[in-house]
């Protein structure tokens, strides 16, 4: 088996589409009210699934985390340490929820965290100082 993509089950599709498109810069072709949104970011398939549509398709109900949660992270890389700081400032100014301001970790990575409107964690980081 090969990893083909990553999906998030969303409650409010229009809000999540606007966030990933307008705040993070993902290229999204589908309408904000689509049940499933497919996009490719740097060679990785990324999907947003409307929770109610997925539950209907599978004939099951699921439990979802509320608020900022730590079930997983989406990791985005930038070119250097300065870009981590700039990206954090930019996405927070556009509406991302700040979780951890940029910091250089003991293992040499500069990283930070924000959350999307439904509380999913997004890391922005790099190991490249220059």
Coordinates of C-alpha atoms in Angstrom, one line a residue:
X1 CA 0.0 0.0 0.0
X2 CA 1.0 3.6 -0.7
X3 CA -0.1 6.7 1.1
X4 CA -2.4 8.5 -1.3
X5 CA -3.7 11.4 0.8
X6 CA -5.0 12.8 4.0
X7 CA -8.5 13.8 4.9
X8 CA -10.2 15.9 7.6
X9 CA -13.9 15.4 8.5
X10 CA -15.3 18.9 8.8
X11 CA -18.5 20.4 10.4
X12 CA -18.6 23.7 8.5
X13 CA -17.4 23.2 5.0
X14 CA -17.6 26.8 3.7
X15 CA -15.5 28.1 6.7
X16 CA -12.9 25.4 6.3
X17 CA -12.6 25.9 2.5
X18 CA -12.1 29.6 3.0
X19 CA -9.4 28.9 5.7
X20 CA -7.4 26.4 3.7
X21 CA -7.8 28.5 0.5
X22 CA -7.5 32.1 1.8
X23 CA -5.3 31.7 4.9
X24 CA -3.0 28.8 4.0
X25 CA -3.0 29.2 0.2
X26 CA -4.2 25.8 -0.8
X27 CA -5.6 25.6 -4.4
X28 CA -9.2 24.5 -4.1
X29 CA -11.4 24.1 -7.1
X30 CA -14.7 22.9 -5.6
X31 CA -17.5 25.2 -4.4
X32 CA -17.5 26.1 -0.7
X33 CA -20.7 24.0 -0.2
X34 CA -19.3 20.8 -1.8
X35 CA -19.6 17.6 0.3
X36 CA -16.1 16.6 -0.5
X37 CA -13.2 18.9 -1.4
X38 CA -10.1 17.5 -3.1
X39 CA -6.9 19.4 -3.5
X40 CA -3.3 18.7 -4.0
X41 CA -0.7 20.5 -2.0
X42 CA 3.0 19.9 -3.0
X43 CA 2.2 16.4 -4.3
X44 CA 0.1 15.3 -1.4
X45 CA -3.7 14.8 -1.9
X46 CA -5.6 16.6 0.8
X47 CA -9.3 16.2 1.3
X48 CA -12.0 17.8 3.3
X49 CA -15.1 15.6 3.9
X50 CA -18.4 17.0 5.3
X51 CA -19.1 15.0 8.4
X52 CA -22.8 14.6 7.8
X53 CA -22.2 13.3 4.2
X54 CA -19.6 10.8 5.3
X55 CA -21.9 9.5 8.1
X56 CA -24.8 9.1 5.7
X57 CA -22.5 7.2 3.2
X58 CA -21.2 4.8 5.9
X59 CA -24.5 4.6 7.8
X60 CA -22.7 5.4 11.1
X61 CA -22.3 8.2 13.6
X62 CA -18.9 9.2 14.7
X63 CA -17.4 11.2 17.6
X64 CA -15.4 14.3 16.8
X65 CA -13.0 16.4 18.9
X66 CA -14.2 19.9 19.7
X67 CA -12.0 22.9 20.3
X68 CA -8.2 22.9 19.7
X69 CA -7.3 19.3 19.7
X70 CA -4.2 17.1 19.4
X71 CA -5.4 14.1 17.4
X72 CA -2.9 14.9 14.6
X73 CA -1.1 17.7 12.9
X74 CA -0.7 18.9 9.4
X75 CA 3.0 19.9 8.9
X76 CA 3.9 22.6 6.4
X77 CA 7.5 23.5 5.7
X78 CA 9.0 26.8 4.7
X79 CA 12.4 27.8 3.3
X80 CA 14.1 29.1 6.4
X81 CA 13.9 30.4 10.0
X82 CA 12.8 33.9 9.0
X83 CA 10.0 32.4 6.8
X84 CA 8.6 30.5 9.9
X85 CA 8.2 33.8 11.7
X86 CA 6.7 35.5 8.7
X87 CA 4.3 32.7 7.9
X88 CA 3.1 32.6 11.5
X89 CA 2.5 36.3 11.6
X90 CA 0.7 36.2 8.2
X91 CA -1.7 33.3 9.0
X92 CA -2.5 34.6 12.4
X93 CA -3.3 38.0 10.9
X94 CA -5.6 36.2 8.4
X95 CA -7.5 34.4 11.2
X96 CA -5.6 31.3 12.2
X97 CA -5.7 30.6 16.0
X98 CA -2.2 30.9 17.5
X99 CA -1.2 27.8 19.5
X100 CA 2.6 28.2 19.8
X101 CA 4.7 31.2 18.6
X102 CA 7.8 30.4 16.6
X103 CA 10.6 28.9 18.6
X104 CA 13.8 27.0 17.8
X105 CA 13.8 23.5 19.3
X106 CA 16.8 21.7 20.8
X107 CA 16.8 19.4 17.8
X108 CA 17.5 22.3 15.5
X109 CA 14.0 22.9 14.0
X110 CA 12.3 26.3 14.1
X111 CA 8.6 25.7 14.4
X112 CA 5.3 27.1 15.4
X113 CA 1.7 25.9 15.6
X114 CA -1.7 27.4 14.7
X115 CA -5.2 25.8 14.6
X116 CA -7.8 25.9 11.9
X117 CA -11.4 27.0 12.6
X118 CA -12.3 23.6 13.9
X119 CA -9.3 23.2 16.1
X120 CA -7.0 21.0 14.0
X121 CA -3.3 21.7 14.5
X122 CA -1.1 23.0 11.8
X123 CA 2.7 23.1 12.2
X124 CA 4.8 25.5 10.2
X125 CA 8.6 24.8 10.4
X126 CA 12.0 24.2 8.9
X127 CA 15.5 23.0 9.8
X128 CA 17.1 25.5 7.4
X129 CA 18.5 28.5 9.2
X130 CA 19.4 30.4 6.0

